[in-house]
mmCIF file of N, CA and C in Angstrom:
data_model
loop_
_atom_site.group_PDB
_atom_site.id
_atom_site.type_symbol
_atom_site.label_atom_id
_atom_site.label_comp_id
_atom_site.label_asym_id
_atom_site.label_seq_id
_atom_site.Cartn_x
_atom_site.Cartn_y
_atom_site.Cartn_z
ATOM 1 N N MET A 1 21.039 36.522 -66.804
ATOM 2 C CA MET A 1 19.881 37.275 -66.337
ATOM 3 C C MET A 1 18.885 37.405 -67.480
ATOM 4 N N LYS A 2 17.664 36.966 -67.264
ATOM 5 C CA LYS A 2 16.610 37.065 -68.269
ATOM 6 C C LYS A 2 16.194 38.514 -68.427
ATOM 7 N N ASN A 3 16.059 38.933 -69.681
ATOM 8 C CA ASN A 3 15.655 40.301 -69.984
ATOM 9 C C ASN A 3 14.196 40.500 -69.597
ATOM 10 N N LYS A 4 13.955 41.290 -68.579
ATOM 11 C CA LYS A 4 12.592 41.576 -68.149
ATOM 12 C C LYS A 4 12.023 42.784 -68.866
ATOM 13 N N GLY A 5 12.825 43.426 -69.695
ATOM 14 C CA GLY A 5 12.360 44.597 -70.418
ATOM 15 C C GLY A 5 12.515 45.855 -69.582
ATOM 16 N N LEU A 6 12.396 46.951 -70.272
ATOM 17 C CA LEU A 6 12.537 48.261 -69.639
ATOM 18 C C LEU A 6 11.186 48.945 -69.613
ATOM 19 N N GLY A 7 10.939 49.693 -68.554
ATOM 20 C CA GLY A 7 9.781 50.562 -68.540
ATOM 21 C C GLY A 7 10.043 51.714 -69.501
ATOM 22 N N GLU A 8 8.983 52.380 -69.950
ATOM 23 C CA GLU A 8 9.145 53.477 -70.905
ATOM 24 C C GLU A 8 10.070 54.566 -70.359
ATOM 25 N N PHE A 9 9.863 54.968 -69.109
ATOM 26 C CA PHE A 9 10.678 56.038 -68.546
ATOM 27 C C PHE A 9 12.126 55.593 -68.381
ATOM 28 N N GLU A 10 12.335 54.333 -67.977
ATOM 29 C CA GLU A 10 13.699 53.800 -67.874
ATOM 30 C C GLU A 10 14.395 53.858 -69.234
ATOM 31 N N GLU A 11 13.657 53.506 -70.267
ATOM 32 C CA GLU A 11 14.224 53.533 -71.613
ATOM 33 C C GLU A 11 14.596 54.962 -72.022
ATOM 34 N N LEU A 12 13.713 55.917 -71.738
ATOM 35 C CA LEU A 12 13.997 57.313 -72.056
ATOM 36 C C LEU A 12 15.235 57.810 -71.308
ATOM 37 N N VAL A 13 15.369 57.443 -70.046
ATOM 38 C CA VAL A 13 16.525 57.859 -69.246
ATOM 39 C C VAL A 13 17.808 57.233 -69.802
ATOM 40 N N LEU A 14 17.767 55.950 -70.141
ATOM 41 C CA LEU A 14 18.948 55.299 -70.726
ATOM 42 C C LEU A 14 19.341 55.968 -72.041
ATOM 43 N N LEU A 15 18.356 56.260 -72.877
ATOM 44 C CA LEU A 15 18.638 56.922 -74.148
ATOM 45 C C LEU A 15 19.256 58.302 -73.925
ATOM 46 N N ALA A 16 18.736 59.033 -72.951
ATOM 47 C CA ALA A 16 19.282 60.363 -72.636
ATOM 48 C C ALA A 16 20.734 60.254 -72.176
ATOM 49 N N VAL A 17 21.036 59.260 -71.352
ATOM 50 C CA VAL A 17 22.418 59.057 -70.892
ATOM 51 C C VAL A 17 23.328 58.799 -72.095
ATOM 52 N N CYS A 18 22.867 58.005 -73.045
ATOM 53 C CA CYS A 18 23.662 57.730 -74.252
ATOM 54 C C CYS A 18 23.892 59.005 -75.052
ATOM 55 N N ILE A 19 22.847 59.785 -75.245
ATOM 56 C CA ILE A 19 22.938 61.028 -76.015
ATOM 57 C C ILE A 19 23.920 61.995 -75.352
ATOM 58 N N LEU A 20 23.896 62.056 -74.024
ATOM 59 C CA LEU A 20 24.704 63.023 -73.272
ATOM 60 C C LEU A 20 26.157 62.592 -73.066
ATOM 61 N N LYS A 21 26.492 61.436 -73.507
ATOM 62 C CA LYS A 21 27.854 60.864 -73.420
ATOM 63 C C LYS A 21 28.854 61.723 -72.638
ATOM 64 N N GLY A 22 29.092 61.352 -71.410
ATOM 65 C CA GLY A 22 30.080 62.036 -70.576
ATOM 66 C C GLY A 22 29.533 63.214 -69.781
ATOM 67 N N GLU A 23 28.340 63.685 -70.107
ATOM 68 C CA GLU A 23 27.726 64.817 -69.397
ATOM 69 C C GLU A 23 26.369 64.444 -68.820
ATOM 70 N N ALA A 24 26.163 63.152 -68.558
ATOM 71 C CA ALA A 24 24.865 62.669 -68.080
ATOM 72 C C ALA A 24 24.800 62.710 -66.557
ATOM 73 N N TYR A 25 24.215 63.774 -66.042
ATOM 74 C CA TYR A 25 23.922 63.879 -64.613
ATOM 75 C C TYR A 25 22.486 64.355 -64.509
ATOM 76 N N GLY A 26 21.929 64.283 -63.321
ATOM 77 C CA GLY A 26 20.507 64.503 -63.083
ATOM 78 C C GLY A 26 19.816 65.550 -63.929
ATOM 79 N N ILE A 27 20.215 66.806 -63.809
ATOM 80 C CA ILE A 27 19.489 67.892 -64.473
ATOM 81 C C ILE A 27 19.631 67.811 -65.997
ATOM 82 N N ASN A 28 20.805 67.388 -66.477
ATOM 83 C CA ASN A 28 20.982 67.246 -67.928
ATOM 84 C C ASN A 28 20.109 66.125 -68.486
ATOM 85 N N VAL A 29 20.023 65.026 -67.763
ATOM 86 C CA VAL A 29 19.174 63.910 -68.187
ATOM 87 C C VAL A 29 17.714 64.371 -68.206
ATOM 88 N N LYS A 30 17.295 65.087 -67.168
ATOM 89 C CA LYS A 30 15.923 65.628 -67.095
ATOM 90 C C LYS A 30 15.620 66.475 -68.322
ATOM 91 N N LYS A 31 16.514 67.404 -68.645
ATOM 92 C CA LYS A 31 16.312 68.300 -69.798
ATOM 93 C C LYS A 31 16.258 67.519 -71.110
ATOM 94 N N GLU A 32 17.103 66.537 -71.243
ATOM 95 C CA GLU A 32 17.146 65.746 -72.480
ATOM 96 C C GLU A 32 15.859 64.943 -72.666
ATOM 97 N N VAL A 33 15.375 64.322 -71.588
ATOM 98 C CA VAL A 33 14.125 63.563 -71.659
ATOM 99 C C VAL A 33 12.966 64.499 -72.007
ATOM 100 N N GLU A 34 12.925 65.651 -71.363
ATOM 101 C CA GLU A 34 11.849 66.618 -71.635
ATOM 102 C C GLU A 34 11.901 67.105 -73.087
ATOM 103 N N LYS A 35 13.093 67.387 -73.560
ATOM 104 C CA LYS A 35 13.275 67.900 -74.920
ATOM 105 C C LYS A 35 12.733 66.918 -75.961
ATOM 106 N N HIS A 36 12.997 65.637 -75.767
ATOM 107 C CA HIS A 36 12.621 64.645 -76.777
ATOM 108 C C HIS A 36 11.237 64.039 -76.556
ATOM 109 N N SER A 37 10.763 64.038 -75.324
ATOM 110 C CA SER A 37 9.454 63.429 -75.049
ATOM 111 C C SER A 37 8.323 64.457 -75.086
ATOM 112 N N GLY A 38 8.692 65.739 -74.925
ATOM 113 C CA GLY A 38 7.678 66.782 -74.926
ATOM 114 C C GLY A 38 6.835 66.817 -73.664
ATOM 115 N N ARG A 39 7.332 66.214 -72.606
ATOM 116 C CA ARG A 39 6.587 66.238 -71.345
ATOM 117 C C ARG A 39 7.476 66.701 -70.204
ATOM 118 N N THR A 40 6.835 67.172 -69.148
ATOM 119 C CA THR A 40 7.559 67.642 -67.968
ATOM 120 C C THR A 40 7.924 66.437 -67.100
ATOM 121 N N VAL A 41 9.147 66.452 -66.612
ATOM 122 C CA VAL A 41 9.675 65.343 -65.814
ATOM 123 C C VAL A 41 10.194 65.902 -64.501
ATOM 124 N N LEU A 42 9.923 65.211 -63.414
ATOM 125 C CA LEU A 42 10.430 65.625 -62.101
ATOM 126 C C LEU A 42 11.877 65.168 -61.933
ATOM 127 N N LEU A 43 12.717 66.078 -61.427
ATOM 128 C CA LEU A 43 14.120 65.744 -61.201
ATOM 129 C C LEU A 43 14.250 64.554 -60.252
ATOM 130 N N GLY A 44 13.410 64.496 -59.228
ATOM 131 C CA GLY A 44 13.445 63.373 -58.287
ATOM 132 C C GLY A 44 13.199 62.039 -58.978
ATOM 133 N N ALA A 45 12.277 62.026 -59.937
ATOM 134 C CA ALA A 45 11.983 60.797 -60.688
ATOM 135 C C ALA A 45 13.193 60.384 -61.527
ATOM 136 N N VAL A 46 13.887 61.357 -62.080
ATOM 137 C CA VAL A 46 15.096 61.071 -62.866
ATOM 138 C C VAL A 46 16.170 60.462 -61.966
ATOM 139 N N HIS A 47 16.402 61.081 -60.791
ATOM 140 C CA HIS A 47 17.418 60.554 -59.874
ATOM 141 C C HIS A 47 17.089 59.130 -59.432
ATOM 142 N N ILE A 48 15.843 58.890 -59.056
ATOM 143 C CA ILE A 48 15.431 57.546 -58.625
ATOM 144 C C ILE A 48 15.686 56.541 -59.743
ATOM 145 N N THR A 49 15.336 56.929 -60.961
ATOM 146 C CA THR A 49 15.498 56.026 -62.106
ATOM 147 C C THR A 49 16.968 55.787 -62.419
ATOM 148 N N LEU A 50 17.788 56.834 -62.363
ATOM 149 C CA LEU A 50 19.226 56.659 -62.596
ATOM 150 C C LEU A 50 19.822 55.652 -61.613
ATOM 151 N N TYR A 51 19.487 55.791 -60.343
ATOM 152 C CA TYR A 51 20.039 54.868 -59.331
ATOM 153 C C TYR A 51 19.465 53.461 -59.473
ATOM 154 N N ARG A 52 18.186 53.356 -59.855
ATOM 155 C CA ARG A 52 17.581 52.031 -60.073
ATOM 156 C C ARG A 52 18.277 51.338 -61.249
ATOM 157 N N LEU A 53 18.519 52.074 -62.318
ATOM 158 C CA LEU A 53 19.204 51.502 -63.482
ATOM 159 C C LEU A 53 20.636 51.114 -63.138
ATOM 160 N N GLN A 54 21.261 51.885 -62.259
ATOM 161 C CA GLN A 54 22.605 51.527 -61.804
ATOM 162 C C GLN A 54 22.551 50.237 -60.979
ATOM 163 N N ASP A 55 21.564 50.122 -60.101
ATOM 164 C CA ASP A 55 21.414 48.907 -59.291
ATOM 165 C C ASP A 55 21.181 47.672 -60.163
ATOM 166 N N LYS A 56 20.534 47.860 -61.306
ATOM 167 C CA LYS A 56 20.270 46.754 -62.239
ATOM 168 C C LYS A 56 21.485 46.442 -63.109
ATOM 169 N N GLY A 57 22.535 47.256 -62.996
ATOM 170 C CA GLY A 57 23.741 47.030 -63.782
ATOM 171 C C GLY A 57 23.681 47.622 -65.189
ATOM 172 N N LEU A 58 22.695 48.478 -65.447
ATOM 173 C CA LEU A 58 22.530 49.060 -66.781
ATOM 174 C C LEU A 58 23.276 50.385 -66.930
ATOM 175 N N LEU A 59 23.598 51.007 -65.797
ATOM 176 C CA LEU A 59 24.380 52.236 -65.768
ATOM 177 C C LEU A 59 25.493 52.082 -64.750
ATOM 178 N N LYS A 60 26.554 52.861 -64.947
ATOM 179 C CA LYS A 60 27.593 52.999 -63.918
ATOM 180 C C LYS A 60 27.791 54.487 -63.717
ATOM 181 N N SER A 61 28.365 54.860 -62.587
ATOM 182 C CA SER A 61 28.552 56.285 -62.331
ATOM 183 C C SER A 61 29.867 56.542 -61.615
ATOM 184 N N GLU A 62 30.285 57.793 -61.714
ATOM 185 C CA GLU A 62 31.455 58.259 -60.972
ATOM 186 C C GLU A 62 31.250 59.731 -60.672
ATOM 187 N N MET A 63 31.986 60.210 -59.705
ATOM 188 C CA MET A 63 31.863 61.611 -59.332
ATOM 189 C C MET A 63 32.711 62.455 -60.272
ATOM 190 N N GLY A 64 32.108 63.537 -60.771
ATOM 191 C CA GLY A 64 32.822 64.484 -61.628
ATOM 192 C C GLY A 64 33.587 65.482 -60.776
ATOM 193 N N GLY A 65 34.174 66.459 -61.414
ATOM 194 C CA GLY A 65 34.959 67.463 -60.705
ATOM 195 C C GLY A 65 34.098 68.481 -59.977
ATOM 196 N N ASN A 66 34.721 69.245 -59.076
ATOM 197 C CA ASN A 66 34.051 70.319 -58.328
ATOM 198 C C ASN A 66 33.823 71.513 -59.235
ATOM 199 N N SER A 67 32.839 72.326 -58.874
ATOM 200 C CA SER A 67 32.666 73.592 -59.593
ATOM 201 C C SER A 67 32.128 74.638 -58.639
ATOM 202 N N ASP A 68 32.601 75.862 -58.809
ATOM 203 C CA ASP A 68 32.117 76.974 -57.977
ATOM 204 C C ASP A 68 30.622 77.175 -58.192
ATOM 205 N N LYS A 69 30.178 76.949 -59.433
ATOM 206 C CA LYS A 69 28.776 77.134 -59.794
ATOM 207 C C LYS A 69 27.854 76.273 -58.913
ATOM 208 N N ARG A 70 28.324 75.111 -58.494
ATOM 209 C CA ARG A 70 27.515 74.184 -57.687
ATOM 210 C C ARG A 70 27.866 74.279 -56.201
ATOM 211 N N GLY A 71 28.454 75.362 -55.786
ATOM 212 C CA GLY A 71 28.830 75.490 -54.380
ATOM 213 C C GLY A 71 29.889 74.478 -53.981
ATOM 214 N N ASP A 72 30.788 74.188 -54.913
ATOM 215 C CA ASP A 72 31.889 73.241 -54.715
ATOM 216 C C ASP A 72 31.416 71.790 -54.554
ATOM 217 N N ARG A 73 30.152 71.513 -54.937
ATOM 218 C CA ARG A 73 29.662 70.122 -54.913
ATOM 219 C C ARG A 73 30.002 69.450 -56.236
ATOM 220 N N ARG A 74 30.230 68.156 -56.171
ATOM 221 C CA ARG A 74 30.573 67.394 -57.366
ATOM 222 C C ARG A 74 29.322 66.764 -57.975
ATOM 223 N N LYS A 75 29.322 66.591 -59.290
ATOM 224 C CA LYS A 75 28.218 65.942 -59.996
ATOM 225 C C LYS A 75 28.484 64.451 -60.077
ATOM 226 N N ARG A 76 27.420 63.648 -59.996
ATOM 227 C CA ARG A 76 27.538 62.220 -60.265
ATOM 228 C C ARG A 76 27.215 62.030 -61.738
ATOM 229 N N LEU A 77 28.204 61.579 -62.493
ATOM 230 C CA LEU A 77 28.059 61.379 -63.935
ATOM 231 C C LEU A 77 27.744 59.916 -64.231
ATOM 232 N N PHE A 78 26.737 59.692 -65.053
ATOM 233 C CA PHE A 78 26.296 58.338 -65.390
ATOM 234 C C PHE A 78 26.709 57.978 -66.803
ATOM 235 N N GLU A 79 26.964 56.680 -66.988
ATOM 236 C CA GLU A 79 27.363 56.149 -68.289
ATOM 237 C C GLU A 79 26.698 54.782 -68.459
ATOM 238 N N ILE A 80 26.284 54.480 -69.675
ATOM 239 C CA ILE A 80 25.630 53.191 -69.924
ATOM 240 C C ILE A 80 26.670 52.068 -69.894
ATOM 241 N N THR A 81 26.263 50.906 -69.422
ATOM 242 C CA THR A 81 27.127 49.723 -69.414
ATOM 243 C C THR A 81 26.819 48.894 -70.662
ATOM 244 N N SER A 82 27.620 47.868 -70.917
ATOM 245 C CA SER A 82 27.347 47.002 -72.071
ATOM 246 C C SER A 82 26.002 46.292 -71.882
ATOM 247 N N LEU A 83 25.676 45.915 -70.648
ATOM 248 C CA LEU A 83 24.371 45.300 -70.377
ATOM 249 C C LEU A 83 23.245 46.298 -70.664
ATOM 250 N N GLY A 84 23.431 47.543 -70.286
ATOM 251 C CA GLY A 84 22.444 48.576 -70.562
ATOM 252 C C GLY A 84 22.234 48.757 -72.053
ATOM 253 N N MET A 85 23.321 48.734 -72.817
ATOM 254 C CA MET A 85 23.229 48.876 -74.271
ATOM 255 C C MET A 85 22.495 47.682 -74.868
ATOM 256 N N GLN A 86 22.761 46.486 -74.357
ATOM 257 C CA GLN A 86 22.056 45.283 -74.821
ATOM 258 C C GLN A 86 20.554 45.411 -74.571
ATOM 259 N N GLN A 87 20.191 45.929 -73.393
ATOM 260 C CA GLN A 87 18.773 46.101 -73.053
ATOM 261 C C GLN A 87 18.109 47.099 -74.001
ATOM 262 N N LEU A 88 18.790 48.204 -74.303
ATOM 263 C CA LEU A 88 18.237 49.195 -75.230
ATOM 264 C C LEU A 88 18.062 48.600 -76.622
ATOM 265 N N GLU A 89 19.056 47.884 -77.090
ATOM 266 C CA GLU A 89 18.974 47.274 -78.416
ATOM 267 C C GLU A 89 17.851 46.252 -78.479
ATOM 268 N N SER A 90 17.684 45.480 -77.419
ATOM 269 C CA SER A 90 16.613 44.500 -77.353
ATOM 270 C C SER A 90 15.239 45.178 -77.393
ATOM 271 N N ALA A 91 15.101 46.261 -76.637
ATOM 272 C CA ALA A 91 13.834 47.010 -76.627
ATOM 273 C C ALA A 91 13.536 47.557 -78.017
ATOM 274 N N GLN A 92 14.550 48.069 -78.690
ATOM 275 C CA GLN A 92 14.365 48.616 -80.033
ATOM 276 C C GLN A 92 13.940 47.520 -81.011
ATOM 277 N N GLU A 93 14.567 46.342 -80.936
ATOM 278 C CA GLU A 93 14.224 45.228 -81.826
ATOM 279 C C GLU A 93 12.768 44.803 -81.645
ATOM 280 N N VAL A 94 12.335 44.686 -80.394
ATOM 281 C CA VAL A 94 10.950 44.291 -80.119
ATOM 282 C C VAL A 94 9.984 45.305 -80.708
ATOM 283 N N ARG A 95 10.255 46.586 -80.483
ATOM 284 C CA ARG A 95 9.374 47.632 -81.020
ATOM 285 C C ARG A 95 9.326 47.602 -82.547
ATOM 286 N N GLN A 96 10.486 47.507 -83.176
ATOM 287 C CA GLN A 96 10.526 47.496 -84.642
ATOM 288 C C GLN A 96 9.790 46.288 -85.209
ATOM 289 N N LYS A 97 9.984 45.128 -84.583
ATOM 290 C CA LYS A 97 9.320 43.916 -85.037
ATOM 291 C C LYS A 97 7.798 44.069 -84.938
ATOM 292 N N MET A 98 7.333 44.605 -83.819
ATOM 293 C CA MET A 98 5.887 44.758 -83.621
ATOM 294 C C MET A 98 5.309 45.810 -84.568
ATOM 295 N N TRP A 99 6.018 46.932 -84.780
ATOM 296 C CA TRP A 99 5.561 47.956 -85.724
ATOM 297 C C TRP A 99 5.410 47.354 -87.112
ATOM 298 N N SER A 100 6.342 46.493 -87.499
ATOM 299 C CA SER A 100 6.305 45.907 -88.849
ATOM 300 C C SER A 100 5.126 44.948 -89.029
ATOM 301 N N LEU A 101 4.528 44.519 -87.935
ATOM 302 C CA LEU A 101 3.408 43.577 -88.001
ATOM 303 C C LEU A 101 2.042 44.253 -88.036
ATOM 304 N N ILE A 102 1.991 45.562 -87.936
ATOM 305 C CA ILE A 102 0.714 46.262 -87.980
ATOM 306 C C ILE A 102 0.212 46.243 -89.422
ATOM 307 N N PRO A 103 -0.923 45.562 -89.674
ATOM 308 C CA PRO A 103 -1.396 45.361 -91.051
ATOM 309 C C PRO A 103 -1.548 46.650 -91.862
ATOM 310 N N GLN A 104 -2.186 47.686 -91.326
ATOM 311 C CA GLN A 104 -2.431 48.872 -92.137
ATOM 312 C C GLN A 104 -1.150 49.607 -92.510
ATOM 313 N N LEU A 105 -0.050 49.386 -91.784
ATOM 314 C CA LEU A 105 1.215 50.029 -92.125
ATOM 315 C C LEU A 105 1.929 49.278 -93.253
ATOM 316 N N ASN A 106 1.574 48.027 -93.450
ATOM 317 C CA ASN A 106 2.266 47.202 -94.434
ATOM 318 C C ASN A 106 1.479 47.001 -95.723
ATOM 319 N N SER A 107 0.229 47.436 -95.748
ATOM 320 C CA SER A 107 -0.609 47.198 -96.925
ATOM 321 C C SER A 107 -0.511 48.314 -97.947
ATOM 322 N N GLY A 108 0.173 49.395 -97.606
ATOM 323 C CA GLY A 108 0.323 50.510 -98.524
ATOM 324 C C GLY A 108 -0.868 51.433 -98.566
ATOM 325 N N HIS A 109 -1.810 51.296 -97.647
ATOM 326 C CA HIS A 109 -3.004 52.169 -97.603
ATOM 327 C C HIS A 109 -2.797 53.324 -96.664
#
């Protein structure tokens, strides 16, 4: 599969899932993205993105345990796949390479 790249929001969601290791479900991912991006994010947008990334094979999910706090509903927990990690690493390499090519950052001025 040719790497088509990640959208900015997809990348932020994948990074949040990695940071949350084992506790990545909708509301936690939303909070993590907001905390690091400094912007407000809709929970619906997070859910849509999580499922889209799962459909692309970049995330996998399973149902977590029940809790009284959630009215006995179970959480869907997301985890990055090896393909998802490859996509993140590729995105990071492209960004770093391009940043290093900005003339005023490399001239010492």
